[in-house]
Amino acid sequence: MNVVVGVGALSADEVVSVARLGAQVTLAPEALQEIARSREVVKALADDAKPHYGVSTGFGALATRHIPTELRTQLQRSLVRSHAAGSGPEVEREVVRALMLLRLSTLATGRTGVRTETAEAYAALLNAGITPVVHEYGSLGCSGDLAPLAHCALAVMGEGVVRTADGERKPAAEALAEAGITPVVLEEKEGLALINGTDGMLGMLVLAGHDLRRLLSTADIAAAMSVEGQLGTDAVFAADLQAMRPHPGQGDSAGNLRSLLADSAIIASHAGPDCTYVQDAYSLRCTPQVHGTARDTLAHAMLVASRELASAVDNPVVTLDGRVESNGNFHGAPVAAVLDFLAITVADVASISERRTDRFLDPARNRGLNAFLADDPGVDSGHMIAQYTQAAIVSELKRLATPASVDSIPSSAMQEDHVSMGWAAARKLRRAIDGLGRVLAVELYTAARALDLRAPLTPAPATAAVRDGLRETVEGPGTDRWLAPEIEEAVQYVASGRALAAAESVTGALV
C-alpha cells in the first residue's frame, strides 16, 4: 500500500497503515509546490532587520536574542540536539512511525516553511523502515511533543541512534548511509518546524481508536457469552427498550448482543413462564449502557482526532497569505483531554467484564455450575486465580484512569507556564488498552468453559463459533492445568481479531 501525503488531512486508516503495517509514503506534487512556496517566505525574512521568532531569534525564553546569519545553521542544529533529551525505555516502533508521518503531514501543508528536501528526508526514513530511538519520558505536551520529535529530527540530521527495518540498533549516520539517504543540514526555521507538534499524542490516539473499536465489539461478544453461560436473559436488550434512552453507542451494543445471542438453546431453555428469576445483575443487564458509553466516548475522541489530523501545528506558521505568525496551536489540551476520557471508559468496560467473570465462579450466583468452574472443587481450583489476574489488571486500570491532563508543571523559565501532559495521557492509555484486552480475554476464556459445562444445551451459533475458535488452541473443561499459557492464547485470540472474526462469520459485521 502507498499513502500519498498531500496538503490535506490523512485518514486514521492511513496512519495505521504506515505506522503499524509499514505502508510506503509519497509526497503529493501539490504538497511539494506548497512547501517550496512557503520556503520562499522564510528565506525573505531571513535577511530582514526585524527579528522573526525561529528564523533569526533564539527559542522559548531565549527568543529575545537576535542570531546573526552565520550562526543560524548552528542555531537549528543546537535546538534539535538540546531538545533530544528523552529518557527511559524505548517507545514502540509504531508510535514513532506515526509521529514521523504526522509531522511529515504538517510539513506537507506548506505552513511550516521547511525545504522540500527536509520533507523528503522524512518520507525516505519511513520508506526505508528506519525508526529513530525515542524514549518514554521528555514530553510535556506543549510546545507539542518536543523531545520525542527532536529525537526524530536528530536522526534526519544523521545523528543519534535508530532501529533499522530488521530491528537492529545502530548510529543514525550508519543507517542512513546504508539506505542511501543524505542527512539534512537544517536551515532557518527548520529545526523549530520539526519539533513543534502534537504528533506523538495524536499518533497514539489514532492507534488507540483503531484498537478500541475492535475491543469494544469483542467486549460485546464476551458479555453475550457471559449472559448465556449464567442463564441470563436477552429480553432486556430489546430494541424498543433501548430506544427509550437513545444514546447511539448503547443502541449499537444492544444490537450486537441481540445478534450474538440469536437462536441460543441455552437462553430458550429458561425463557418460559416457569422461570423464577426476575432480573439479572447489573453487570449483565446494564452491558449496553456501559459498553455504549465507551462507544460514544470513542466517537467523540475520534472526532477530535479528525480535527487534529486536519491541522497544521507549528510555531510560528506561514499563513496562506504569506505572513509568519506566532500562535499557540501546539498546545495539546484538545488531544490530552480525550486521551484521558478514553482511559476512564476503558477502566469501566474492564471493570464490568471482571464482575461478569466473578459471577461465574461463585456457586451462590452462577446458577448451577461448580464452584470456580472447577472439575472437582477442593481438589481443583478451576478459574479462581484467572479472576485474580483480571482483578489486578482492573485495579491498575483504575489508577491509569487518573487524568494526566489536569496536571501542569511550568517550564522554560516560566515562558511555557501551562502544559497539557498529553504525551503522558497517551502513554498510559496504551497500557490501559493492553490491560482491557487481557481482561476481556479472561472473561471470554471463562465464559467458554461455562458454555461447555451447560451441555447438552447448546449456545447461540455466534457464541459457539467464538468458543470453537478458542478450542483450536485451548482445551475444554477438565482437571486443573497450567493456566498462564491458556490465558495468553486467549489474549492473542482477542488481540489478533480472531475472536471477532469468528463471531462475525455468523452475525455479519458487528457495530
Short mmCIF file of N, CA, C and O in Angstrom, two decimals, residues 214-282:
data_model
loop_
_atom_site.label_atom_id
_atom_site.label_comp_id
_atom_site.label_asym_id
_atom_site.label_seq_id
_atom_site.Cartn_x
_atom_site.Cartn_y
_atom_site.Cartn_z
N ARG A 214 -12.18 -2.50 17.86
CA ARG A 214 -12.22 -3.96 17.86
C ARG A 214 -12.49 -4.50 19.26
O ARG A 214 -13.28 -5.43 19.44
N LEU A 215 -11.87 -3.92 20.26
CA LEU A 215 -12.05 -4.41 21.62
C LEU A 215 -13.47 -4.20 22.13
O LEU A 215 -14.00 -5.03 22.88
N LEU A 216 -14.11 -3.10 21.73
CA LEU A 216 -15.48 -2.87 22.20
C LEU A 216 -16.44 -3.85 21.56
O LEU A 216 -17.41 -4.29 22.20
N SER A 217 -16.24 -4.22 20.32
CA SER A 217 -17.05 -5.28 19.72
C SER A 217 -16.77 -6.62 20.41
O SER A 217 -17.70 -7.41 20.66
N THR A 218 -15.50 -6.86 20.74
CA THR A 218 -15.15 -8.09 21.45
C THR A 218 -15.73 -8.10 22.85
O THR A 218 -16.11 -9.17 23.37
N ALA A 219 -15.84 -6.94 23.47
CA ALA A 219 -16.46 -6.85 24.79
C ALA A 219 -17.92 -7.29 24.73
O ALA A 219 -18.42 -7.98 25.63
N ASP A 220 -18.62 -6.92 23.65
CA ASP A 220 -19.99 -7.39 23.48
C ASP A 220 -20.04 -8.91 23.32
O ASP A 220 -20.96 -9.56 23.83
N ILE A 221 -19.08 -9.46 22.62
CA ILE A 221 -19.03 -10.92 22.44
C ILE A 221 -18.84 -11.61 23.79
O ILE A 221 -19.56 -12.56 24.13
N ALA A 222 -17.85 -11.15 24.56
CA ALA A 222 -17.60 -11.76 25.87
C ALA A 222 -18.83 -11.62 26.77
O ALA A 222 -19.19 -12.56 27.49
N ALA A 223 -19.48 -10.46 26.72
CA ALA A 223 -20.67 -10.25 27.54
C ALA A 223 -21.80 -11.18 27.13
O ALA A 223 -22.51 -11.74 27.98
N ALA A 224 -21.99 -11.35 25.83
CA ALA A 224 -23.03 -12.26 25.36
C ALA A 224 -22.78 -13.68 25.86
O ALA A 224 -23.71 -14.38 26.30
N MET A 225 -21.53 -14.12 25.81
CA MET A 225 -21.19 -15.45 26.30
C MET A 225 -21.45 -15.56 27.80
O MET A 225 -21.87 -16.61 28.29
N SER A 226 -21.20 -14.47 28.54
CA SER A 226 -21.45 -14.49 29.98
C SER A 226 -22.95 -14.51 30.29
O SER A 226 -23.40 -15.23 31.18
N VAL A 227 -23.72 -13.71 29.57
CA VAL A 227 -25.18 -13.73 29.76
C VAL A 227 -25.71 -15.14 29.52
O VAL A 227 -26.51 -15.68 30.30
N GLU A 228 -25.24 -15.74 28.46
CA GLU A 228 -25.69 -17.08 28.11
C GLU A 228 -25.24 -18.10 29.14
O GLU A 228 -26.05 -18.92 29.63
N GLY A 229 -23.96 -18.07 29.48
CA GLY A 229 -23.41 -19.05 30.41
C GLY A 229 -23.98 -18.96 31.80
O GLY A 229 -23.98 -19.94 32.55
N GLN A 230 -24.47 -17.76 32.18
CA GLN A 230 -25.06 -17.57 33.51
C GLN A 230 -26.59 -17.66 33.48
O GLN A 230 -27.25 -17.25 34.44
N LEU A 231 -27.12 -18.19 32.39
CA LEU A 231 -28.58 -18.35 32.24
C LEU A 231 -29.30 -17.02 32.39
O LEU A 231 -30.37 -16.94 33.00
N GLY A 232 -28.70 -15.97 31.84
CA GLY A 232 -29.33 -14.67 31.84
C GLY A 232 -30.33 -14.55 30.70
O GLY A 232 -30.52 -15.48 29.91
N THR A 233 -30.96 -13.39 30.60
CA THR A 233 -31.96 -13.16 29.57
C THR A 233 -31.48 -12.13 28.56
O THR A 233 -30.74 -11.20 28.91
N ASP A 234 -31.92 -12.32 27.32
CA ASP A 234 -31.63 -11.32 26.30
C ASP A 234 -32.78 -10.35 26.11
O ASP A 234 -32.69 -9.42 25.30
N ALA A 235 -33.86 -10.54 26.88
CA ALA A 235 -35.05 -9.69 26.70
C ALA A 235 -34.76 -8.23 26.99
O ALA A 235 -35.36 -7.33 26.37
N VAL A 236 -33.82 -7.95 27.90
CA VAL A 236 -33.54 -6.56 28.27
C VAL A 236 -32.81 -5.81 27.16
O VAL A 236 -32.68 -4.59 27.21
N PHE A 237 -32.33 -6.54 26.17
CA PHE A 237 -31.61 -5.90 25.06
C PHE A 237 -32.54 -5.55 23.90
O PHE A 237 -32.07 -5.12 22.84
N ALA A 238 -33.82 -5.69 24.10
CA ALA A 238 -34.79 -5.43 23.04
C ALA A 238 -34.66 -4.01 22.51
O ALA A 238 -34.42 -3.06 23.26
N ALA A 239 -34.84 -3.85 21.22
CA ALA A 239 -34.63 -2.56 20.57
C ALA A 239 -35.55 -1.48 21.13
O ALA A 239 -35.12 -0.33 21.30
N ASP A 240 -36.82 -1.82 21.42
CA ASP A 240 -37.73 -0.78 21.90
C ASP A 240 -37.36 -0.30 23.29
O ASP A 240 -37.53 0.89 23.62
N LEU A 241 -36.82 -1.19 24.13
CA LEU A 241 -36.36 -0.77 25.46
C LEU A 241 -35.14 0.16 25.34
O LEU A 241 -35.05 1.17 26.04
N GLN A 242 -34.22 -0.20 24.46
CA GLN A 242 -33.02 0.61 24.30
C GLN A 242 -33.35 1.98 23.69
O GLN A 242 -32.72 2.99 24.02
N ALA A 243 -34.36 2.02 22.83
CA ALA A 243 -34.73 3.29 22.18
C ALA A 243 -35.28 4.31 23.15
O ALA A 243 -35.31 5.51 22.86
N MET A 244 -35.71 3.85 24.32
CA MET A 244 -36.22 4.78 25.33
C MET A 244 -35.11 5.65 25.90
O MET A 244 -35.38 6.66 26.56
N ARG A 245 -33.88 5.25 25.66
CA ARG A 245 -32.71 6.05 26.09
C ARG A 245 -31.76 6.09 24.89
O ARG A 245 -30.83 5.31 24.80
N PRO A 246 -31.97 7.01 23.98
CA PRO A 246 -31.38 6.89 22.64
C PRO A 246 -29.93 7.32 22.49
O PRO A 246 -29.58 8.12 21.61
N HIS A 247 -29.07 6.81 23.35
CA HIS A 247 -27.64 7.03 23.14
C HIS A 247 -27.18 6.10 22.02
O HIS A 247 -27.46 4.89 22.05
N PRO A 248 -26.49 6.61 21.02
CA PRO A 248 -26.13 5.77 19.86
C PRO A 248 -25.31 4.53 20.24
O PRO A 248 -25.58 3.44 19.75
N GLY A 249 -24.32 4.71 21.08
CA GLY A 249 -23.48 3.58 21.45
C GLY A 249 -24.23 2.50 22.18
O GLY A 249 -23.99 1.30 21.97
N GLN A 250 -25.15 2.90 23.04
CA GLN A 250 -25.97 1.92 23.76
C GLN A 250 -26.80 1.09 22.79
O GLN A 250 -26.87 -0.14 22.91
N GLY A 251 -27.41 1.76 21.82
CA GLY A 251 -28.20 1.03 20.83
C GLY A 251 -27.35 0.07 20.01
O GLY A 251 -27.78 -1.05 19.71
N ASP A 252 -26.15 0.50 19.66
CA ASP A 252 -25.26 -0.36 18.88
C ASP A 252 -24.86 -1.60 19.68
O ASP A 252 -24.84 -2.72 19.16
N SER A 253 -24.50 -1.40 20.95
CA SER A 253 -24.09 -2.52 21.79
C SER A 253 -25.24 -3.51 21.97
O SER A 253 -25.06 -4.73 21.85
N ALA A 254 -26.44 -3.01 22.24
CA ALA A 254 -27.60 -3.88 22.41
C ALA A 254 -27.89 -4.64 21.13
O ALA A 254 -28.24 -5.83 21.16
N GLY A 255 -27.75 -3.98 19.99
CA GLY A 255 -27.96 -4.65 18.72
C GLY A 255 -26.97 -5.79 18.52
O GLY A 255 -27.33 -6.88 18.03
N ASN A 256 -25.71 -5.56 18.90
CA ASN A 256 -24.72 -6.63 18.83
C ASN A 256 -25.11 -7.80 19.70
O ASN A 256 -25.01 -8.97 19.30
N LEU A 257 -25.55 -7.51 20.92
CA LEU A 257 -25.92 -8.58 21.85
C LEU A 257 -27.10 -9.40 21.32
O LEU A 257 -27.13 -10.63 21.44
N ARG A 258 -28.06 -8.73 20.72
CA ARG A 258 -29.19 -9.46 20.15
C ARG A 258 -28.73 -10.40 19.03
O ARG A 258 -29.15 -11.55 18.94
N SER A 259 -27.83 -9.91 18.19
CA SER A 259 -27.32 -10.74 17.09
C SER A 259 -26.51 -11.92 17.62
O SER A 259 -26.63 -13.04 17.12
N LEU A 260 -25.70 -11.66 18.61
CA LEU A 260 -24.82 -12.71 19.15
C LEU A 260 -25.60 -13.80 19.87
O LEU A 260 -25.19 -14.97 19.86
N LEU A 261 -26.72 -13.44 20.50
CA LEU A 261 -27.49 -14.40 21.29
C LEU A 261 -28.65 -15.02 20.51
O LEU A 261 -29.39 -15.85 21.06
N ALA A 262 -28.79 -14.65 19.27
CA ALA A 262 -29.90 -15.18 18.46
C ALA A 262 -29.82 -16.70 18.37
O ALA A 262 -28.75 -17.27 18.15
N ASP A 263 -30.98 -17.36 18.56
CA ASP A 263 -31.12 -18.82 18.41
C ASP A 263 -30.33 -19.61 19.45
O ASP A 263 -29.86 -20.72 19.18
N SER A 264 -30.18 -19.04 20.64
CA SER A 264 -29.48 -19.75 21.72
C SER A 264 -30.42 -20.73 22.40
O SER A 264 -31.43 -20.34 22.99
N ALA A 265 -30.07 -22.01 22.35
CA ALA A 265 -30.87 -23.02 23.05
C ALA A 265 -30.72 -22.88 24.56
O ALA A 265 -31.64 -23.23 25.31
N ILE A 266 -29.58 -22.36 24.99
CA ILE A 266 -29.39 -22.16 26.43
C ILE A 266 -30.38 -21.13 26.95
O ILE A 266 -31.07 -21.34 27.96
N ILE A 267 -30.49 -19.99 26.26
CA ILE A 267 -31.42 -18.96 26.70
C ILE A 267 -32.86 -19.44 26.55
O ILE A 267 -33.71 -19.21 27.42
N ALA A 268 -33.16 -20.13 25.48
CA ALA A 268 -34.53 -20.63 25.27
C ALA A 268 -34.94 -21.60 26.37
O ALA A 268 -36.14 -21.70 26.71
N SER A 269 -33.97 -22.29 26.97
CA SER A 269 -34.28 -23.30 27.97
C SER A 269 -34.90 -22.73 29.24
O SER A 269 -35.54 -23.45 30.00
N HIS A 270 -34.72 -21.45 29.48
CA HIS A 270 -35.27 -20.85 30.71
C HIS A 270 -36.06 -19.59 30.41
O HIS A 270 -36.24 -18.73 31.29
N ALA A 271 -36.54 -19.47 29.20
CA ALA A 271 -37.25 -18.25 28.81
C ALA A 271 -38.76 -18.34 29.00
O ALA A 271 -39.48 -17.38 28.74
N GLY A 272 -39.24 -19.49 29.44
CA GLY A 272 -40.68 -19.68 29.56
C GLY A 272 -41.26 -19.07 30.82
O GLY A 272 -40.54 -18.52 31.67
N PRO A 273 -42.56 -19.21 31.02
CA PRO A 273 -43.24 -18.63 32.18
C PRO A 273 -42.85 -19.26 33.51
O PRO A 273 -43.12 -18.69 34.57
N ASP A 274 -42.23 -20.42 33.48
CA ASP A 274 -41.84 -21.09 34.72
C ASP A 274 -40.57 -20.53 35.33
O ASP A 274 -40.22 -20.88 36.46
N CYS A 275 -39.85 -19.68 34.60
CA CYS A 275 -38.60 -19.11 35.13
C CYS A 275 -38.91 -18.19 36.30
O CYS A 275 -39.76 -17.31 36.22
N THR A 276 -38.21 -18.40 37.42
CA THR A 276 -38.49 -17.65 38.65
C THR A 276 -37.55 -16.47 38.85
O THR A 276 -37.72 -15.71 39.81
N TYR A 277 -36.55 -16.30 37.97
CA TYR A 277 -35.63 -15.18 38.12
C TYR A 277 -36.27 -13.91 37.57
O TYR A 277 -36.78 -13.90 36.46
N VAL A 278 -36.25 -12.86 38.39
CA VAL A 278 -36.94 -11.63 37.99
C VAL A 278 -36.08 -10.81 37.04
O VAL A 278 -36.54 -10.36 35.99
N GLN A 279 -34.82 -10.60 37.40
CA GLN A 279 -33.94 -9.80 36.55
C GLN A 279 -32.49 -10.12 36.87
O GLN A 279 -32.17 -10.54 37.98
N ASP A 280 -31.64 -9.93 35.88
CA ASP A 280 -30.22 -10.23 36.03
C ASP A 280 -29.49 -9.12 36.79
O ASP A 280 -29.97 -7.98 36.89
N ALA A 281 -28.31 -9.46 37.27
CA ALA A 281 -27.45 -8.47 37.93
C ALA A 281 -27.06 -7.36 36.95
O ALA A 281 -27.11 -7.54 35.73
N TYR A 282 -26.67 -6.23 37.50
CA TYR A 282 -26.32 -5.08 36.67
C TYR A 282 -25.23 -5.40 35.66
O TYR A 282 -25.24 -4.91 34.53
#
